[in-house]
Short mmCIF file of C-alpha atoms in Angstrom, two decimals:
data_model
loop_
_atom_site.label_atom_id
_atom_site.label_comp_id
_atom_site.label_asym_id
_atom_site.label_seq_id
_atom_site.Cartn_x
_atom_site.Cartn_y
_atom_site.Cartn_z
CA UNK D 1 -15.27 36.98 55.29
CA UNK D 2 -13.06 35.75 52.49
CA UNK D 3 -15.54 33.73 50.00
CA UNK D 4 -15.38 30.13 48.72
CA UNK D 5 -14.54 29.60 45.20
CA UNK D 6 -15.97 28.11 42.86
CA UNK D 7 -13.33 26.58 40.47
CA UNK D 8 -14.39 24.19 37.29
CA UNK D 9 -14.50 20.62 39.24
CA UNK D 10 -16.27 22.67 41.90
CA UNK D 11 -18.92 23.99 38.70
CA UNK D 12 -18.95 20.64 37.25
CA UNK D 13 -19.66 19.09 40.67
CA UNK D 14 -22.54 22.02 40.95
CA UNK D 15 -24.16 20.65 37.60
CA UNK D 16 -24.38 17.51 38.21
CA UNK D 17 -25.92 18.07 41.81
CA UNK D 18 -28.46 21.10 40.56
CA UNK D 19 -29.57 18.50 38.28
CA UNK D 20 -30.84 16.02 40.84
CA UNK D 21 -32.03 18.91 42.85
CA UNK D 22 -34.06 20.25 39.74
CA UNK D 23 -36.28 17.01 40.47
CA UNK D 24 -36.88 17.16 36.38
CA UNK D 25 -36.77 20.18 35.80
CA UNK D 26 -34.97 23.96 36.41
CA UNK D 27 -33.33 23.18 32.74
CA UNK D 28 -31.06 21.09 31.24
CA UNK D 29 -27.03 22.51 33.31
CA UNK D 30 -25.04 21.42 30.66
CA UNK D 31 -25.25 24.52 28.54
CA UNK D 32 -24.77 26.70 31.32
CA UNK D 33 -21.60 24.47 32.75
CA UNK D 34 -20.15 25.13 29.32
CA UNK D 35 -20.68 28.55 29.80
CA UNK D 36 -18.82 28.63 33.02
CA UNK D 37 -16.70 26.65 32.18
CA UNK D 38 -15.50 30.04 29.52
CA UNK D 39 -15.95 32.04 32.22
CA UNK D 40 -13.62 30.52 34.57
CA UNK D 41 -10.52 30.35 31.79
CA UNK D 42 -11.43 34.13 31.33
CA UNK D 43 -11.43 35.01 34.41
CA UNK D 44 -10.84 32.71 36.98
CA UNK D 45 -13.02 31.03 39.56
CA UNK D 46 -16.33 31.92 41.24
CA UNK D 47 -16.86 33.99 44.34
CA UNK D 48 -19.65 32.05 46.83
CA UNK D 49 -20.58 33.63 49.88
CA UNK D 50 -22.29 32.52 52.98
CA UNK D 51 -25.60 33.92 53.95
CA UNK D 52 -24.01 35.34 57.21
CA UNK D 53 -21.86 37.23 55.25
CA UNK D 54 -23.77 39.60 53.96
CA UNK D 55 -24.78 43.42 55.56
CA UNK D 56 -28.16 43.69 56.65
CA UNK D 57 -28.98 46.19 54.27
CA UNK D 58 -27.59 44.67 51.26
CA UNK D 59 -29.14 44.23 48.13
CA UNK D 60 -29.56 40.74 47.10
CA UNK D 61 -31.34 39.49 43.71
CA UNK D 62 -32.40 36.35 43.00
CA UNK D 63 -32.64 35.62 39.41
CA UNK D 64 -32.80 32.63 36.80
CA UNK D 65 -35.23 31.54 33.37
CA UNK D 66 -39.00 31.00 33.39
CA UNK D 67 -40.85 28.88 30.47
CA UNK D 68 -40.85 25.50 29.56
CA UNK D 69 -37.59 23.56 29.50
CA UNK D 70 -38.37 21.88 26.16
CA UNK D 71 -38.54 25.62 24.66
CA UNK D 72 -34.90 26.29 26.19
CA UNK D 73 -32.84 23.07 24.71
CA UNK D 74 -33.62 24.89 21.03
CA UNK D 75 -33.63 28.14 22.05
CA UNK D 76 -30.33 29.41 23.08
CA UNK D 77 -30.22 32.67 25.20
CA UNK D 78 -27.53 35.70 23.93
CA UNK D 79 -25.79 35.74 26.89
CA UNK D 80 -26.91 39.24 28.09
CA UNK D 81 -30.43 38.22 29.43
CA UNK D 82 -29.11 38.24 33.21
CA UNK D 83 -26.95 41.28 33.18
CA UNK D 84 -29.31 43.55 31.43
CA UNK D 85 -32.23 42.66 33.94
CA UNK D 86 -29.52 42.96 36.82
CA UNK D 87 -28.78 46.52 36.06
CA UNK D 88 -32.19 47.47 35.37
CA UNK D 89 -33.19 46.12 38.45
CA UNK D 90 -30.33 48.35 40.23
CA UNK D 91 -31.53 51.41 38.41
CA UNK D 92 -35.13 51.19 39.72
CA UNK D 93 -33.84 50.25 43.40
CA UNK D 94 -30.93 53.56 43.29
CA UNK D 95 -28.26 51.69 44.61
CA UNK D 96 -26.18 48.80 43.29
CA UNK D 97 -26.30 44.78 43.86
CA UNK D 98 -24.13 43.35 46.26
CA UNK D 99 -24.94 39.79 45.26
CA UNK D 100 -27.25 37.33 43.84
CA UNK D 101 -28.30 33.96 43.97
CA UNK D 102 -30.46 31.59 42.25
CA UNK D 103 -34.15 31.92 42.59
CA UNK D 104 -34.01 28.01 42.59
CA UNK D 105 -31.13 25.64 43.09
CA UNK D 106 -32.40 23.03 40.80
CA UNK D 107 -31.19 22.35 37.21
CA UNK D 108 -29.48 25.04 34.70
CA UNK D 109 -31.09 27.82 37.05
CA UNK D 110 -28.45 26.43 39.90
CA UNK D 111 -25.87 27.46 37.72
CA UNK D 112 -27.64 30.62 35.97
CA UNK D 113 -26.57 33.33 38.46
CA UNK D 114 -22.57 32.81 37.90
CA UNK D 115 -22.03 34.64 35.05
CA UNK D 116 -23.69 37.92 35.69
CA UNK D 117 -21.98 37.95 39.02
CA UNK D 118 -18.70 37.72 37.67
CA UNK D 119 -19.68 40.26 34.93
CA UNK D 120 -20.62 42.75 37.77
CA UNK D 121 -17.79 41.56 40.01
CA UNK D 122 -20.24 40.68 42.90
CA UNK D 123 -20.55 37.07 44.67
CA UNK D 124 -23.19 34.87 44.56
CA UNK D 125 -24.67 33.93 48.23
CA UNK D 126 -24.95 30.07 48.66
CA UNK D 127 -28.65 29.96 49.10
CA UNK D 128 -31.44 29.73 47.00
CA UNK D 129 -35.26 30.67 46.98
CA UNK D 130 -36.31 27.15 46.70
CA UNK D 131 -34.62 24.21 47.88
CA UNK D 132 -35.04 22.53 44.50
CA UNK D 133 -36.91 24.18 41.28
CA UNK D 134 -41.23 24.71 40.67
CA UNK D 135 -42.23 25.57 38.11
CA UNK D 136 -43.98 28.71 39.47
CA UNK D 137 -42.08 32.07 40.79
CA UNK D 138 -44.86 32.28 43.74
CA UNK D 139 -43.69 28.61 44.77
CA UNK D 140 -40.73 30.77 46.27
CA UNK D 141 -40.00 30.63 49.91
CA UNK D 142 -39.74 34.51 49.70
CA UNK D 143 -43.91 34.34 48.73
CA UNK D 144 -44.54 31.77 51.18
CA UNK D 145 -43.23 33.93 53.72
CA UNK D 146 -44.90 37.15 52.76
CA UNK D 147 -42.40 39.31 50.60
CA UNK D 148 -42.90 40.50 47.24
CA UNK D 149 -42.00 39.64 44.06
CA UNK D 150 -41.70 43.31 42.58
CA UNK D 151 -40.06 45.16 41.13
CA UNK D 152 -39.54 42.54 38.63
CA UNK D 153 -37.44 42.53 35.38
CA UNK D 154 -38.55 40.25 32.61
CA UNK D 155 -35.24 40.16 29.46
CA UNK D 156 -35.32 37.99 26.33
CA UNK D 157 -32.74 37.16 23.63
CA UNK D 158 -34.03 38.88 21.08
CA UNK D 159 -33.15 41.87 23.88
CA UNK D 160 -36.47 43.06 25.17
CA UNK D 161 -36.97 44.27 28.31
CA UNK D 162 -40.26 44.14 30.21
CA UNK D 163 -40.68 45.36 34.47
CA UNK D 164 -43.54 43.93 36.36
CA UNK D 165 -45.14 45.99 39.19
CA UNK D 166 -47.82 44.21 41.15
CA UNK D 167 -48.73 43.84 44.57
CA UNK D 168 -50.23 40.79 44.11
CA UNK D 169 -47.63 37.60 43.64
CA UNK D 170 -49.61 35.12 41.62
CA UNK D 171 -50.54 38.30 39.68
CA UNK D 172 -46.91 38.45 38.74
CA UNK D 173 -46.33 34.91 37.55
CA UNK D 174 -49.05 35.61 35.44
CA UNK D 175 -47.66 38.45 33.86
CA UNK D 176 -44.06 36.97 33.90
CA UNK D 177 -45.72 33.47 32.34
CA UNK D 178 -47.91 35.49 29.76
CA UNK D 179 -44.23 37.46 28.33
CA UNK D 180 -42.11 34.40 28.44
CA UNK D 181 -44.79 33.06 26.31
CA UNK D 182 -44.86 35.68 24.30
CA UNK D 183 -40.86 36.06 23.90
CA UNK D 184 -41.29 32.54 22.47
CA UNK D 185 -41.06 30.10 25.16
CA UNK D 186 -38.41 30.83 27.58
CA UNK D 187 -37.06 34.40 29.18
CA UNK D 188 -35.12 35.34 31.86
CA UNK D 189 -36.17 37.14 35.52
CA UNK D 190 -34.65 38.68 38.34
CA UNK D 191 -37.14 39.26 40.76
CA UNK D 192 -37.57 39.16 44.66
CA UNK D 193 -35.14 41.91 45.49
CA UNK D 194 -34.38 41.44 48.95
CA UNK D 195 -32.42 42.85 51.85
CA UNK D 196 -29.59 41.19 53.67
CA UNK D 197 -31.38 41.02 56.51
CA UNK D 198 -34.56 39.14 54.97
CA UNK D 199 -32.13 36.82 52.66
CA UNK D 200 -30.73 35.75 56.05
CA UNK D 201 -34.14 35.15 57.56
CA UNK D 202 -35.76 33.80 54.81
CA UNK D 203 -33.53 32.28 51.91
CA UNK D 204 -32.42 28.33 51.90
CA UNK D 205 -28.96 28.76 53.13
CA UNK D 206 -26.18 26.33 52.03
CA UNK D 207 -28.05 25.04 48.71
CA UNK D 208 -25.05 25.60 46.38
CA UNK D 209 -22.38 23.97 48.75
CA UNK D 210 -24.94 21.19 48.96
CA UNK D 211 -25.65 20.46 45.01
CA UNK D 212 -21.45 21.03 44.65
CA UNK D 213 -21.48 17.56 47.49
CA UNK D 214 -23.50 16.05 46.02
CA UNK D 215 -22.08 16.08 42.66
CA UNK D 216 -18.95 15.47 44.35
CA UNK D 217 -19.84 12.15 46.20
CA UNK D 218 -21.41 11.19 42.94
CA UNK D 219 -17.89 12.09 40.66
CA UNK D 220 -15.86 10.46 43.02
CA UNK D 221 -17.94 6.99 43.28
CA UNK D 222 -17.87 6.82 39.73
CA UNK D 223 -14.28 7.30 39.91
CA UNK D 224 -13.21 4.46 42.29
CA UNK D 225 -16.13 2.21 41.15
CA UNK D 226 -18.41 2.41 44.22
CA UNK D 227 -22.23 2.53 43.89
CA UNK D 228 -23.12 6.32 42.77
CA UNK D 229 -26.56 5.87 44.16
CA UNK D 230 -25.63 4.93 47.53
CA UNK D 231 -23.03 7.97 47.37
CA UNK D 232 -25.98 10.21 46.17
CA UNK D 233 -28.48 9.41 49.16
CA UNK D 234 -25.60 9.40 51.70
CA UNK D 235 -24.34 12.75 49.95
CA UNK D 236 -27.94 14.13 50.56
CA UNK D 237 -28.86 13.16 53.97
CA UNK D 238 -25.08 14.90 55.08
CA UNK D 239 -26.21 17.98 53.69
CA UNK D 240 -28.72 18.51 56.34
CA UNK D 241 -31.29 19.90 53.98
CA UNK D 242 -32.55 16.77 52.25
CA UNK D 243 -32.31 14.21 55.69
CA UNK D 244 -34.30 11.22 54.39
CA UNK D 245 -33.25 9.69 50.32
CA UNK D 246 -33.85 6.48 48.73
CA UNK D 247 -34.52 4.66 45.35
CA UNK D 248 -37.82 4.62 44.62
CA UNK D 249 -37.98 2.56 41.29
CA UNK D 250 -35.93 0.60 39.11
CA UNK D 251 -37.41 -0.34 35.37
CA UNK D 252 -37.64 0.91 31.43
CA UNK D 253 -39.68 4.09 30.17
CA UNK D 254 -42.38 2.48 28.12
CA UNK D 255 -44.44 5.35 27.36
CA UNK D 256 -44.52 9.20 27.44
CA UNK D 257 -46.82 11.84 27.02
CA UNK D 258 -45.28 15.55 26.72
CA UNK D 259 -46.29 18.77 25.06
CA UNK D 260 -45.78 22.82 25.89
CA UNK D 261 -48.56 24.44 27.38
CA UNK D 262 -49.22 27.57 28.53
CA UNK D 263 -45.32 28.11 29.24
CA UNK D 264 -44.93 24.95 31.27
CA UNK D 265 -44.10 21.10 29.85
CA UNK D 266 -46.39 19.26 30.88
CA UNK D 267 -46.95 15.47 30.77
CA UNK D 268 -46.82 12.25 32.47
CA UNK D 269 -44.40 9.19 31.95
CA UNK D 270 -44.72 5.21 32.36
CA UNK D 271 -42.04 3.02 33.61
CA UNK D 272 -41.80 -0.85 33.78
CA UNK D 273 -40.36 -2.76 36.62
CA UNK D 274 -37.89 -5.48 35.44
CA UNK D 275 -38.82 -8.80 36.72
CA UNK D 276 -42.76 -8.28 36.41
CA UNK D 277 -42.32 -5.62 39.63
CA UNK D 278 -44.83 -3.17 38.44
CA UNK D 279 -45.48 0.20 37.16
CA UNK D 280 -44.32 3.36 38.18
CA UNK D 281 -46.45 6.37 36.78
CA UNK D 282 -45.06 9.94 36.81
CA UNK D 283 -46.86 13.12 36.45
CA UNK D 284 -44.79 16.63 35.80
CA UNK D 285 -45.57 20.33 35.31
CA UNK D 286 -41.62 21.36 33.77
CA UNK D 287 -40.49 18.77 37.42
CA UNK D 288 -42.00 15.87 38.78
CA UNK D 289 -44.97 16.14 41.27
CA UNK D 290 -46.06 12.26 42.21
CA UNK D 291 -45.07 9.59 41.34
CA UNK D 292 -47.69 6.03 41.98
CA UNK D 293 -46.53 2.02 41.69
CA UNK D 294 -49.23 0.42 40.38
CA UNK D 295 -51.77 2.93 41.24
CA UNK D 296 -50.04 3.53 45.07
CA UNK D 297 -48.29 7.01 45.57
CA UNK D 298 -44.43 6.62 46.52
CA UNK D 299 -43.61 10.49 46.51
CA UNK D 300 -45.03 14.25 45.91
CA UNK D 301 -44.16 17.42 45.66
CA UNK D 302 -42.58 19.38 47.31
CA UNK D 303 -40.20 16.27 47.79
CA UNK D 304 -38.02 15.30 45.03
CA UNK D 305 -38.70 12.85 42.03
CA UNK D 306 -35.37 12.49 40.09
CA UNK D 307 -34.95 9.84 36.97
CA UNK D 308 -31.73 8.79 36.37
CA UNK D 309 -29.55 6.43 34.22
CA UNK D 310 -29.65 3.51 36.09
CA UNK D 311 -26.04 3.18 34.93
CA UNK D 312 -24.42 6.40 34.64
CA UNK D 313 -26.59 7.75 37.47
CA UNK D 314 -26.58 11.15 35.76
CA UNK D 315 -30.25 12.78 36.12
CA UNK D 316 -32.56 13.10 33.64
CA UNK D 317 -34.51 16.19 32.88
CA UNK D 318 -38.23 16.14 32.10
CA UNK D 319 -37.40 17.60 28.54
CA UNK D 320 -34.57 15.08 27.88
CA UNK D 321 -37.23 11.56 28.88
CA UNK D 322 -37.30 9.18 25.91
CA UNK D 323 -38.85 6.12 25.22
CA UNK D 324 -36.84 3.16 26.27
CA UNK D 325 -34.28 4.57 28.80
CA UNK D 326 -33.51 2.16 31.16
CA UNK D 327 -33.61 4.47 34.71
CA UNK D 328 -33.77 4.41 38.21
CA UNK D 329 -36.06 6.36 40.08
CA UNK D 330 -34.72 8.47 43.14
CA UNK D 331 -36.79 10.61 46.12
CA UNK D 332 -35.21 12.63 48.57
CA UNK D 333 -37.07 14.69 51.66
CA UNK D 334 -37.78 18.51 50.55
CA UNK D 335 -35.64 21.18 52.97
CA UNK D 336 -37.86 21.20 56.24
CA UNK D 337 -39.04 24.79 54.90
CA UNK D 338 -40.96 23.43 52.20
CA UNK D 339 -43.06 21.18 54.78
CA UNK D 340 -44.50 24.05 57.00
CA UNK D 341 -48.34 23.88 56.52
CA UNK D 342 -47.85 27.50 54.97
CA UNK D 343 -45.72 25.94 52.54
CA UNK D 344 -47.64 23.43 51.45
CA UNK D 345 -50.85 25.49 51.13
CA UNK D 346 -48.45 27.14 47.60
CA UNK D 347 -46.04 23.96 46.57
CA UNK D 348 -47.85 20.84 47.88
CA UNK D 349 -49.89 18.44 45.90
CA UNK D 350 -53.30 20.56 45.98
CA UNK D 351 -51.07 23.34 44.62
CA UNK D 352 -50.88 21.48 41.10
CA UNK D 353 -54.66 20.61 41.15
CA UNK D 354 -53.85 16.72 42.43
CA UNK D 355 -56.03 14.80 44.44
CA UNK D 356 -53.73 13.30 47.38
CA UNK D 357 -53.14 14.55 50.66
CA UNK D 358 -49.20 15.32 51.40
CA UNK D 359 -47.44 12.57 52.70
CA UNK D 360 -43.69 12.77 53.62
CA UNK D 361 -41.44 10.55 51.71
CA UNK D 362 -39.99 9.03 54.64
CA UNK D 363 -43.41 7.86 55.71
CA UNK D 364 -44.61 6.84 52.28
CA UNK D 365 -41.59 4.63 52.21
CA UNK D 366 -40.68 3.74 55.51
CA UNK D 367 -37.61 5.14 55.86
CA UNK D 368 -37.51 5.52 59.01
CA UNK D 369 -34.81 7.78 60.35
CA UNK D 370 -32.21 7.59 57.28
#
């Protein structure tokens, strides 16, 4: 199968709609659009294939940056971090990489995998291992389904290089966490090594053509004047993977708690209705988990919280949130594989020690069927 391409308005397209899917977090794209943005005058456009694509017994590694997002707008990475831990990862498994993908679609880890892959000359599958970004590497579907996280290969910019072997996959995030920490806030992974077969089974096919629609319906509203936001949650529900979106809030940031701790940003934030309609508080761990009206919940994880510019409609990471943006709040359903009770035992609300029971979006909101 001859793959897609990924050409600069496609990449562009991709950041914009990895940074709704990051739900807050996954990292500020813009840095690595730039970066792809070099890559594609150097050497011309992406290569994207589809999950069918691939040989059964292919090697597929899915890769991108663990730490705190806050950490990573100062820090900036050498540009080796991926490729390094690719080909160590290759050395330890005796045969080479036939592709990668991102370990999450969401934010600058949407976008993280391109480079490497064009470095190595392989393609990057259009899939991801999470729908949207956690902040945890055993939130991945691959975990939730039973596969392991090792061998693991932790690089930094300073050019360490660290592998994790354990059989245990919250063991591993702990280890990965601990480094990252330790390499001063932010590192890179590759991690999950998988087989074509099991990256077919398993992986969230379609992610990458989905953020590079929805960035698209978003670009193109702006361009003929329509409503972006109505183009976003149309743009969303087409994709099949996110089948119920809606604005959730509409007000002014009044207040915001954030600090970095223990590898993650961490915080909550406070936003004002206009026209005496409330308050909206958030709470995030690097993305959004809930998100209450006046003490009433509206949304949780593992469905997506986004703030945006209420006038620009661009998304707002957790690390960019500043006291007196004027934002709209947006929710969108999680991919159905998120949902599974399984699933929601590792990246539903209990996961990040809150109270609440899971409640879809749709039902929290009554959306009803769109």
């Amino acid at each position: 199968m001859q793959p897609n391409r990924i050409d600069r308005e496609a990449l562009i397209d991709l950041a914009t709609g990895a940074a709704f899917l990051g739900s807050g977090g996954g990292g500020d794209p813009y840095y690595a659009r730039l970066l792809g943005e070099a890559e594609i005058a150097r050497r011309g456009a992406f290569d994207l294939v589809s999950l069918d694509s691939l040989a059964n017994d292919a090697l597929v590694v899915p890769c991108g940056w663990i730490g705190a997002p806050t950490v990573s707008v100062e820090k900036l990475p050498n540009g080796r971090e991926a490729l390094n831990g690719l080909r160590k990862l290759a050395e330890i498994m005796g045969k080479p990489i036939d592709a990668v993908m991102p370990i999450e679609i969401g934010g600058g880890n949407g976008l993280a995998p391109l480079l490497a892959a064009a470095e190595l000359g392989i393609p990057v599958v259009d899939a991801d291992g999470m729908g949207r970004a956690f902040p945890e590497s055993q939130m991945a579907i691959f975990n939730i389904e039973g596969l392991s996280a090792c061998p693991s290969v932790v690089t930094s910019s300073c050019g360490s290089l660290s592998v994790i072997e354990t059989s245990d996959n919250l063991e591993h995030e702990r280890q990965a966490r601990k480094l990252s920490v330790e390499l001063g806030g932010t590192a890179h992974m590759v991690e999950y090594p998988l087989s074509g077969s099991q990256a077919k089974q398993h992986a969230i096919g379609g992610s990458i053509t989905a953020a590079i629609a929805i960035g698209k319906a978003v670009r193109e509203a702006r361009a003929t004047g329509d409503d972006p936001f109505v183009a976003l949650y149309v743009a969303l529900r087409d994709t099949g993977l996110y089948p119920h979106a809606g604005a959730l809030f509409d007000g002014k940031i009044v207040d915001l708690e954030r600090e970095t701790r223990g590898g993650f940003s961490v915080g909550r934030v406070i936003i004002e209705g206009f026209n005496g309609q409330g308050r909206m508080e958030m709470e995030f761990q690097n993305e959004n988990l809930i998100a209450r009206v006046d003490g009433v919940v509206r949304a949780m994880v593992p469905d997506l919280i986004t703030v945006m510019d209420r006038e620009t409609a661009d998304s707002i990471t957790t690390e960019r949130l500043r006291f007196g943006q004027r934002v709209k709040i947006v929710g969108a359903a999680a991919p159905a594989q998120l949902r599974t009770q399984r699933a929601l035992a590792i990246v539903g609300p209990g996961a990040f020690g809150l109270a609440e029971a899971y409640q879809p979006i749709e039902t929290l909101n009554d959306w009803g069927n769109g």
